[in-house]
mmCIF file of C-alpha atoms in Angstrom:
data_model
loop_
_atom_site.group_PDB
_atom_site.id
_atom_site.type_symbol
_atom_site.label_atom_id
_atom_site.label_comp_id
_atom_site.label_asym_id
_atom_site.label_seq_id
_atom_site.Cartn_x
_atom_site.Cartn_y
_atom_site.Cartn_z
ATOM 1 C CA UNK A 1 9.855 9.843 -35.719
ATOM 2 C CA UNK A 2 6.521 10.579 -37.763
ATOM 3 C CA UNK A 3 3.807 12.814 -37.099
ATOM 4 C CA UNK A 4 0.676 10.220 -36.232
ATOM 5 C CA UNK A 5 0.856 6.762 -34.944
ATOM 6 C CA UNK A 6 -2.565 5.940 -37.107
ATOM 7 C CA UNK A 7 -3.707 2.943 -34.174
ATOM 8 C CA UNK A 8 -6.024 0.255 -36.105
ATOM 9 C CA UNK A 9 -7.253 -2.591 -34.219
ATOM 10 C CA UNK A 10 -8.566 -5.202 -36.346
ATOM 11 C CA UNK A 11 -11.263 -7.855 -35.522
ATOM 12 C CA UNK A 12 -13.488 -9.596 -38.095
ATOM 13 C CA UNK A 13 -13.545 -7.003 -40.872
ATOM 14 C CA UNK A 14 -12.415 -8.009 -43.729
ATOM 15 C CA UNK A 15 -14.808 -6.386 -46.054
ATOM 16 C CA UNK A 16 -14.414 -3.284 -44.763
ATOM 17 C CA UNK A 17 -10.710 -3.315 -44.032
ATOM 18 C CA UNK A 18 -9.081 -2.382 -47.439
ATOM 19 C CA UNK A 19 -10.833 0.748 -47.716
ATOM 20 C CA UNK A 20 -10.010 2.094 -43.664
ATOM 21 C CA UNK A 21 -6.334 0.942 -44.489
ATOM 22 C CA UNK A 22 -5.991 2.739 -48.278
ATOM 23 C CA UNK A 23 -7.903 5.994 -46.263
ATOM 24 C CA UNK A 24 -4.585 6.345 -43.814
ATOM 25 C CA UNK A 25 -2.088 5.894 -46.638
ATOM 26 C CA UNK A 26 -3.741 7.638 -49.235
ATOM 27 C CA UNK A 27 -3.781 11.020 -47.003
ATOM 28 C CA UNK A 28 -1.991 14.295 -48.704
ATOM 29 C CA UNK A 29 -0.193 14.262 -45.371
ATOM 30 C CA UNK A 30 2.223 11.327 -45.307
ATOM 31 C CA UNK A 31 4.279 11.462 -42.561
ATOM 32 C CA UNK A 32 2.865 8.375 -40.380
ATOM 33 C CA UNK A 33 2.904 5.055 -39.498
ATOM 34 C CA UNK A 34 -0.480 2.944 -39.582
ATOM 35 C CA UNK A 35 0.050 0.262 -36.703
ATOM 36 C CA UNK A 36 -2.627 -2.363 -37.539
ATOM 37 C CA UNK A 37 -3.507 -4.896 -35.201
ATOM 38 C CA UNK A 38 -4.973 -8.378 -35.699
ATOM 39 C CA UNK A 39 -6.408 -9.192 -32.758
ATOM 40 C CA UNK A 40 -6.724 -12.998 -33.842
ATOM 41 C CA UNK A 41 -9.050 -12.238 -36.221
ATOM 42 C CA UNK A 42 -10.577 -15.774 -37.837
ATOM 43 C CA UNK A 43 -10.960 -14.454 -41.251
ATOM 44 C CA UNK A 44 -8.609 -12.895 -44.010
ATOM 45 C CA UNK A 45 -7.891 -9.933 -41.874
ATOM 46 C CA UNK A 46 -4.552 -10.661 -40.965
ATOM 47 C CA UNK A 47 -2.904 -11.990 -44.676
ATOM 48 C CA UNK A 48 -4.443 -8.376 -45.955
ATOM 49 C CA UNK A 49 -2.666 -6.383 -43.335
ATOM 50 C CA UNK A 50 0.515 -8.320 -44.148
ATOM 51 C CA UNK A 51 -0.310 -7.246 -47.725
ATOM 52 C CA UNK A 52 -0.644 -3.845 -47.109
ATOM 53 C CA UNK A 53 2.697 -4.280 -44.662
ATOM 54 C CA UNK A 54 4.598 -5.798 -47.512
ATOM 55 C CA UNK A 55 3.840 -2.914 -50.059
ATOM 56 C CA UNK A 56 3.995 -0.019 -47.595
ATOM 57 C CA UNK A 57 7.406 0.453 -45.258
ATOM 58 C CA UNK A 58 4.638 2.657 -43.104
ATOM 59 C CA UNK A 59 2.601 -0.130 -41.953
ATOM 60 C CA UNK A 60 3.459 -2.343 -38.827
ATOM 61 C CA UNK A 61 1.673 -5.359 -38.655
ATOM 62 C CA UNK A 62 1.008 -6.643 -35.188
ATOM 63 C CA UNK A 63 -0.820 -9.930 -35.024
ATOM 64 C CA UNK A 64 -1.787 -11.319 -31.151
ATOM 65 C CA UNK A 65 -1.587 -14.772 -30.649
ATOM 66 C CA UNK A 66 -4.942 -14.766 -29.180
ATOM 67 C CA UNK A 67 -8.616 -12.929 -29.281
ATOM 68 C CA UNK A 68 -7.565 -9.974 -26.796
ATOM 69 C CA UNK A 69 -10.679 -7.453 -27.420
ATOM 70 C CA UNK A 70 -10.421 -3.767 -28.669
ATOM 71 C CA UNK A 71 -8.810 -1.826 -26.126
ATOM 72 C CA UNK A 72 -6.506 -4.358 -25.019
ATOM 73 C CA UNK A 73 -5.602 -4.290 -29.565
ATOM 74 C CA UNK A 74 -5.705 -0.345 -29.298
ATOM 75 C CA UNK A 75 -2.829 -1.182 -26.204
ATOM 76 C CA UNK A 76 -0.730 -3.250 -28.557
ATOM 77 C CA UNK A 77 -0.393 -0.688 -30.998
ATOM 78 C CA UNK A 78 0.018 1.826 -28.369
ATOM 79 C CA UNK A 79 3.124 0.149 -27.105
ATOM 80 C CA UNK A 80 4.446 -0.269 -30.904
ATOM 81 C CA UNK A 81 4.148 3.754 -31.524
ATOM 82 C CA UNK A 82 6.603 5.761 -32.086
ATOM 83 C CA UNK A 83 4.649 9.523 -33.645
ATOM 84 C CA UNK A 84 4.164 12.677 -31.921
ATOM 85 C CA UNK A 85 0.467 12.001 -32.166
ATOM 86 C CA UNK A 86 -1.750 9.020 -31.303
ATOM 87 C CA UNK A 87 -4.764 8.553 -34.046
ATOM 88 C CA UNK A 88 -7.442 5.741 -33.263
ATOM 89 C CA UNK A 89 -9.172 4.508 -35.916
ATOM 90 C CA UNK A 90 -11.551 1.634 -35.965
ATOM 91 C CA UNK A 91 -11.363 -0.764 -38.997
ATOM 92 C CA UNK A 92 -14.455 -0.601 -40.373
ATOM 93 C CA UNK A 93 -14.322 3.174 -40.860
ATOM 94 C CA UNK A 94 -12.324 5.578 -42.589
ATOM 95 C CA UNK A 95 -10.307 8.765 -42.365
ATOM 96 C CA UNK A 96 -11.981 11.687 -44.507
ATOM 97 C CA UNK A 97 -9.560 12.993 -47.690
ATOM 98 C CA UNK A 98 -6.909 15.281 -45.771
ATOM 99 C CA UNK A 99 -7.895 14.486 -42.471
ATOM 100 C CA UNK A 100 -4.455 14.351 -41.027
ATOM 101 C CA UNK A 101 -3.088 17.559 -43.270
ATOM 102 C CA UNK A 102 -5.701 19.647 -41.544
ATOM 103 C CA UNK A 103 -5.271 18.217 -37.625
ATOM 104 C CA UNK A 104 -1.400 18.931 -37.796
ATOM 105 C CA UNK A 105 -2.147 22.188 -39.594
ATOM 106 C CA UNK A 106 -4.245 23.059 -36.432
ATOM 107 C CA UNK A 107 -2.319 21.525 -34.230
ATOM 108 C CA UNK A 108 0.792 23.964 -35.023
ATOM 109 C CA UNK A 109 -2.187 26.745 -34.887
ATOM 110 C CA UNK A 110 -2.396 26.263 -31.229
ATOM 111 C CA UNK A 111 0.845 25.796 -30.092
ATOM 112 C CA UNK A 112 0.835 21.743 -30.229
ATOM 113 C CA UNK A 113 -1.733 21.041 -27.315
ATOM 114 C CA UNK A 114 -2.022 17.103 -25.732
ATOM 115 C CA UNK A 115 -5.350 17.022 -26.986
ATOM 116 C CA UNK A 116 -7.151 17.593 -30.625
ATOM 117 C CA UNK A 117 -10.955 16.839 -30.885
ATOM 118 C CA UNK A 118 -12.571 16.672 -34.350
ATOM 119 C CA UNK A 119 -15.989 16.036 -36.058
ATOM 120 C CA UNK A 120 -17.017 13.191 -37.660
ATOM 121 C CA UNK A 121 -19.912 12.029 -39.870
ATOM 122 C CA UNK A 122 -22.093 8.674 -39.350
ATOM 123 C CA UNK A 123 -22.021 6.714 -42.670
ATOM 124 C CA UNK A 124 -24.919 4.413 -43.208
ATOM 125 C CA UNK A 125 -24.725 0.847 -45.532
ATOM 126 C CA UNK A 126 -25.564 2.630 -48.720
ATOM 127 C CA UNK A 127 -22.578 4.819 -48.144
ATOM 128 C CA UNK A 128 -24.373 8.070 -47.450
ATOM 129 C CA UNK A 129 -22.338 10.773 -44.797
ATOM 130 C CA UNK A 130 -24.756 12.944 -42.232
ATOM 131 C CA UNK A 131 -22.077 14.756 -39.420
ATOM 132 C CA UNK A 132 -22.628 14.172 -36.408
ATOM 133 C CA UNK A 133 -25.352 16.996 -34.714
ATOM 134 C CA UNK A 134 -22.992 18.332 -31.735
ATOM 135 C CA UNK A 135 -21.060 21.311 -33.462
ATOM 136 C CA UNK A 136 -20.775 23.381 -31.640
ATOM 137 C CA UNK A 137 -18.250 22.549 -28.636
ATOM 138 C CA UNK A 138 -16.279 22.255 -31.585
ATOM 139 C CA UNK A 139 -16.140 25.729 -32.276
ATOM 140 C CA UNK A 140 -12.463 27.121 -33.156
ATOM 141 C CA UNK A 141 -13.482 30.358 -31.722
ATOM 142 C CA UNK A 142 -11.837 31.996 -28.817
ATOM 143 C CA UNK A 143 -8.385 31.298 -27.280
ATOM 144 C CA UNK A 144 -6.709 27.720 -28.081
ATOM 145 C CA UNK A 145 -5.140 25.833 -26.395
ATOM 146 C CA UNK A 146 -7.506 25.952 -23.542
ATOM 147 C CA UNK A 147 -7.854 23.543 -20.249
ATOM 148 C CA UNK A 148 -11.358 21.652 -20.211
ATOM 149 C CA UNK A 149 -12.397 23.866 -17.484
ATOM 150 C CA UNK A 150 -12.500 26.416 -19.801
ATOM 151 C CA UNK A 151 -14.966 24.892 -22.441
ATOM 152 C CA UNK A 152 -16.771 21.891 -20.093
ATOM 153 C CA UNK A 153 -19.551 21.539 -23.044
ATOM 154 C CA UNK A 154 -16.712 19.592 -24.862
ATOM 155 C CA UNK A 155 -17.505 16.440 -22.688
ATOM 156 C CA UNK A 156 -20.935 16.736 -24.802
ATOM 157 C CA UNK A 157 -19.049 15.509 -27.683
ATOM 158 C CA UNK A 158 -19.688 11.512 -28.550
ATOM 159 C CA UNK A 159 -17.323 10.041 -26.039
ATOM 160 C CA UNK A 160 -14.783 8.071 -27.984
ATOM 161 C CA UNK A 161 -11.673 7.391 -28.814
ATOM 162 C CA UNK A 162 -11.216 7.935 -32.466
ATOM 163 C CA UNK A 163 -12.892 11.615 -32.529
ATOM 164 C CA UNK A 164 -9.633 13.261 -30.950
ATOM 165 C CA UNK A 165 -5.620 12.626 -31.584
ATOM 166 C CA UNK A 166 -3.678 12.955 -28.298
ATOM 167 C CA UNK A 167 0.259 13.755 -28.159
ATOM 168 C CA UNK A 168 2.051 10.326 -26.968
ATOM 169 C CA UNK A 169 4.097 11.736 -24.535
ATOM 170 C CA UNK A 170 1.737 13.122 -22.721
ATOM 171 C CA UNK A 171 -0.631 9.672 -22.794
ATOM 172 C CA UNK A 172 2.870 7.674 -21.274
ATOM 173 C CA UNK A 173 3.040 10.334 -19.196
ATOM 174 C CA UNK A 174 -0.076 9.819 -17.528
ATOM 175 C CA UNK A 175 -0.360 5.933 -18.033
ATOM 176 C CA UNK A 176 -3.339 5.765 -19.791
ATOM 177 C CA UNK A 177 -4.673 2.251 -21.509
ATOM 178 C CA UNK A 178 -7.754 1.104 -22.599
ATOM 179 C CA UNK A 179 -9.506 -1.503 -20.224
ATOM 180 C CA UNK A 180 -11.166 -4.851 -21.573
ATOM 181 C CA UNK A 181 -14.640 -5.608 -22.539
ATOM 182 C CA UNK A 182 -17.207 -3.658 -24.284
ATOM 183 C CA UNK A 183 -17.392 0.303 -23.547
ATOM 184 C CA UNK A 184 -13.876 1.251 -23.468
ATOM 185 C CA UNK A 185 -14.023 4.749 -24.629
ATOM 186 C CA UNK A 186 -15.680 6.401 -21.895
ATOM 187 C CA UNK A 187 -12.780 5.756 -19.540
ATOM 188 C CA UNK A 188 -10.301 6.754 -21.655
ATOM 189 C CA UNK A 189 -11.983 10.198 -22.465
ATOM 190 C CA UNK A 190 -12.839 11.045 -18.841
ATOM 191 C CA UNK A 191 -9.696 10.457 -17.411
ATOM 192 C CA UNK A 192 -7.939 12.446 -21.066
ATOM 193 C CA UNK A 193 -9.871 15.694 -20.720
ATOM 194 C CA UNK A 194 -9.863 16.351 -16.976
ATOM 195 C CA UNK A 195 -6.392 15.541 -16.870
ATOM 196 C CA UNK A 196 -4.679 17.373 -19.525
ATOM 197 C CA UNK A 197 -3.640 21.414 -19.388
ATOM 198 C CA UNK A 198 -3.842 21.564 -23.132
ATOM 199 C CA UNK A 199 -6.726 21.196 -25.290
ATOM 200 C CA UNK A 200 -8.135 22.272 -28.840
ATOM 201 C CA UNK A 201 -10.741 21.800 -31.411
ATOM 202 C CA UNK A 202 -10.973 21.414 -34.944
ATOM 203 C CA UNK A 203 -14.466 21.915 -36.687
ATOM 204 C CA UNK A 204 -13.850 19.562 -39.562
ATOM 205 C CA UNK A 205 -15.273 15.833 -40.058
ATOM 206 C CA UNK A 206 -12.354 13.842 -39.980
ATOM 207 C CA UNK A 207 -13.539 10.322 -39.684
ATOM 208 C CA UNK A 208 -16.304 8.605 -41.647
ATOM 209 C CA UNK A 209 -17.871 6.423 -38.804
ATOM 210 C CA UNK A 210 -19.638 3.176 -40.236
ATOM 211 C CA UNK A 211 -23.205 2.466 -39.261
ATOM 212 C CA UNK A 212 -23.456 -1.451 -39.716
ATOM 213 C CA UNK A 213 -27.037 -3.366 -39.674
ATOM 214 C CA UNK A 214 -25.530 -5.920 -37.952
ATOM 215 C CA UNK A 215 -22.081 -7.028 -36.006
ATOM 216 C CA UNK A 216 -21.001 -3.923 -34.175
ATOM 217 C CA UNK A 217 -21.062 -4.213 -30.859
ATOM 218 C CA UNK A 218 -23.791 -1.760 -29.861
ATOM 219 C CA UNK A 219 -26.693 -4.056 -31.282
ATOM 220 C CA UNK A 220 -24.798 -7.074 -29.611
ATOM 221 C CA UNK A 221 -27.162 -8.994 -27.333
ATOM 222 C CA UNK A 222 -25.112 -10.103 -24.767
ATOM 223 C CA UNK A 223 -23.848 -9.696 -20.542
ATOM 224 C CA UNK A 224 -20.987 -7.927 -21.621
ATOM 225 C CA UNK A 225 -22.892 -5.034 -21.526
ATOM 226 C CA UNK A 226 -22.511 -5.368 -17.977
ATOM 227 C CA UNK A 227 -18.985 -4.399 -18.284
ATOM 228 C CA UNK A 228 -20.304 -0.756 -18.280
ATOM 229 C CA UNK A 229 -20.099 -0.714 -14.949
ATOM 230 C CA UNK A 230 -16.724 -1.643 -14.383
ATOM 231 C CA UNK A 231 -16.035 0.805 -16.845
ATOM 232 C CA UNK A 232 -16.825 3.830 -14.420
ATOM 233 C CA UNK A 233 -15.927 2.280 -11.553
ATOM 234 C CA UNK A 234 -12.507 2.837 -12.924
ATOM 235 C CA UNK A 235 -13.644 6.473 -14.116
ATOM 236 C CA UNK A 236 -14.169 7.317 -10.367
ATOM 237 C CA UNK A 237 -11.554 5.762 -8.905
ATOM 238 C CA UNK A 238 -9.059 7.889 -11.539
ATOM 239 C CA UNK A 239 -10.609 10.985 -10.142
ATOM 240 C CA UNK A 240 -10.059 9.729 -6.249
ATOM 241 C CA UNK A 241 -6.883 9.616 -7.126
ATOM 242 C CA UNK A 242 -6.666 13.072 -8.494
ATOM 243 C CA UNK A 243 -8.674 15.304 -6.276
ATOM 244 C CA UNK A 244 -7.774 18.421 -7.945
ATOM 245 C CA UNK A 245 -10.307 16.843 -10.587
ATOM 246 C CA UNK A 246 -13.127 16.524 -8.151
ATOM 247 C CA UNK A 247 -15.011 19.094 -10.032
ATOM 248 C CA UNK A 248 -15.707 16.827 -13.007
ATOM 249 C CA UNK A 249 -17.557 13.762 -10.572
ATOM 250 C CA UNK A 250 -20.918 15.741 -10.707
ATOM 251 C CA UNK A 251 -20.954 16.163 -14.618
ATOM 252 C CA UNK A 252 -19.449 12.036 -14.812
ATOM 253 C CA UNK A 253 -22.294 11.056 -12.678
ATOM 254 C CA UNK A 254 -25.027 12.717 -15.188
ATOM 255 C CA UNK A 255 -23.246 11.285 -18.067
ATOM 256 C CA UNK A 256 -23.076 7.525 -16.001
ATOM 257 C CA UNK A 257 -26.862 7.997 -15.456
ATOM 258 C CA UNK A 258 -27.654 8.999 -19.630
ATOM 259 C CA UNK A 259 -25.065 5.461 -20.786
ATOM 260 C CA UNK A 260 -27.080 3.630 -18.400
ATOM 261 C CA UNK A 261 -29.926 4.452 -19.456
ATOM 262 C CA UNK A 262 -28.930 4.276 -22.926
ATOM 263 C CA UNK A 263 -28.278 0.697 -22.229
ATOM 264 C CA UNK A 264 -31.318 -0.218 -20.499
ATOM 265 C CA UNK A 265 -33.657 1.488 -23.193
ATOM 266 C CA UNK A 266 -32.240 -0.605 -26.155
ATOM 267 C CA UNK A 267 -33.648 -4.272 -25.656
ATOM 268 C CA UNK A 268 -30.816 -5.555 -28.634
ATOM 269 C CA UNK A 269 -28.509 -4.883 -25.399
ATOM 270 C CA UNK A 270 -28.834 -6.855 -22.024
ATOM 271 C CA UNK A 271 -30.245 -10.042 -22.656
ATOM 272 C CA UNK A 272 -34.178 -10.142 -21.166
ATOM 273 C CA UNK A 273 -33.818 -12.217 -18.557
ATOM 274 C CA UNK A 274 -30.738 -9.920 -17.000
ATOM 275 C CA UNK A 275 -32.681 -6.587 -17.356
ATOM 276 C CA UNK A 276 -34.021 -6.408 -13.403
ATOM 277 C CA UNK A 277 -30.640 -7.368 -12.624
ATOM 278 C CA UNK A 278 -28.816 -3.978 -14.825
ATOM 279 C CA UNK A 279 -31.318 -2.057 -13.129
ATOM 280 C CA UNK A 280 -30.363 -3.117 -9.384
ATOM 281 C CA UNK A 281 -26.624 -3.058 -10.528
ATOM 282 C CA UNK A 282 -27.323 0.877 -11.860
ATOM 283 C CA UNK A 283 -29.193 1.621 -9.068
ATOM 284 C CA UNK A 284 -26.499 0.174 -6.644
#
């Protein structure tokens, strides 16, 4: 059984994608699998991860006989892993040199904990690296593992899924998946961090996040950005069904208010004529 199950899913990324995939198997620490997932991708992506499959026993190539979306890709691979350790990575960015040496390093520090979250930097097109500006819930000092309760200003960090590794057992445990649609991340790290007992923090960038001009989803003109609704609904209803978690709502509703708003405020996002619309759907 290896150490990470390094999760890739893979949509429309071909220029990008030898570089993510050579990142995971060129690490100092080797003992992983890299599940990639080709989500029905119309381009070369899936012959290059049966390339890197071919060459590399490590690599599991998944390929899904239709477009299913990211977190229903990220599911895929989730169901295919077999590591201590879950590691999301998206394919147009890369893990930093020794990356996955220094998270099992600190993982053994603190005693194994569900939960790791790490830095990362923002990479922009002509390849220059500026870490992210939120440090400092990141801090290693003080007593690790800890429980979120313990160090709340961690939900400060950029809410997604490939900043933080998160022990397998304990994610099959609790039954978490990713939900369709755009804006997945938020509730998979609100349910992760209220939920688990063990949690620590490693002040290193491990992930060089791509800043594309142009195909990401974020500058995506389009409804789906509706789906950012549905996405908390299913926040909320997770912590009705957990009401020893109750204390996290008030600090989930601020942070529901700021993505909304975030939404609202970038006209690339909700198409013009929806906009009134958003705003009686947020205010609802």
């Amino acid at each position: 059984m290896p150490r990470f199950s390094v999760i890739v899913p893979v949509y429309q990324v071909q220029a990008y994608l030898h570089e993510c995939l050579e990142s995971v198997l060129s690490q100092s620490f080797m003992d992983l699998e890299l599940i990639a997932v080709d989500d029905c991708s119309p381009d070369a992506c899936g012959a290059i991860i049966d390339e890197f499959a071919a060459r590399d026993p490590r690599v599991k190539a998944v390929h899904l006989a239709e477009n299913q979306g990211l977190g229903r890709a990220r599911n895929a691979g989730m169901a295919q892993a077999t590591g201590d350790y879950l590691v999301f990575l998206d394919s147009d960015d890369t893990l930093a040199p020794d990356a996955l040496w220094s998270m099992t390093t600190r993982l053994k520090e603190t005693g194994e904990p569900d939960v790791l979250v790490y830095d990362f930097a923002c990479t922009d097109w002509t390849g220059r690296a500026v870490r992210d500006d939120v440090t400092g819930p990141l801090s290693e000092d003080g007593p690790a593992p800890f429980r979120l309760a313990d160090r709340p200003d961690l939900l400060l960090v950029l809410t997604v899924a490939w900043n933080k590794t998160c022990r397998r057992d304990f994610v099959e445990r609790e039954g978490f998946t990713f939900p369709t649609g755009y804006d997945e991340d938020a509730p998979w790290t609100y349910p992760v961090l209220p939920a688990t007992e063990s949690i620590a923090t490693l002040d290193q960038v491990c992930v060089h996040y791509r800043q594309r001009r142009r195909g990401s989803v974020p500058g995506t003109t389009s409804r789906r950005h509706f789906d950012v609704f549905e996405r908390y609904d299913r926040v909320f209803a997770f912590l009705d069904r957990r009401p020893e978690l109750a204390l996290w709502r008030p600090l989930s509703f601020r942070r529901v208010i700021d993505h909304f708003s975030t939404v609202f405020s970038r006209p690339s996002r909700p198409p013009r004529g929806c906009r009134a619309e958003f705003l009686r759907r947020a205010r609802t």
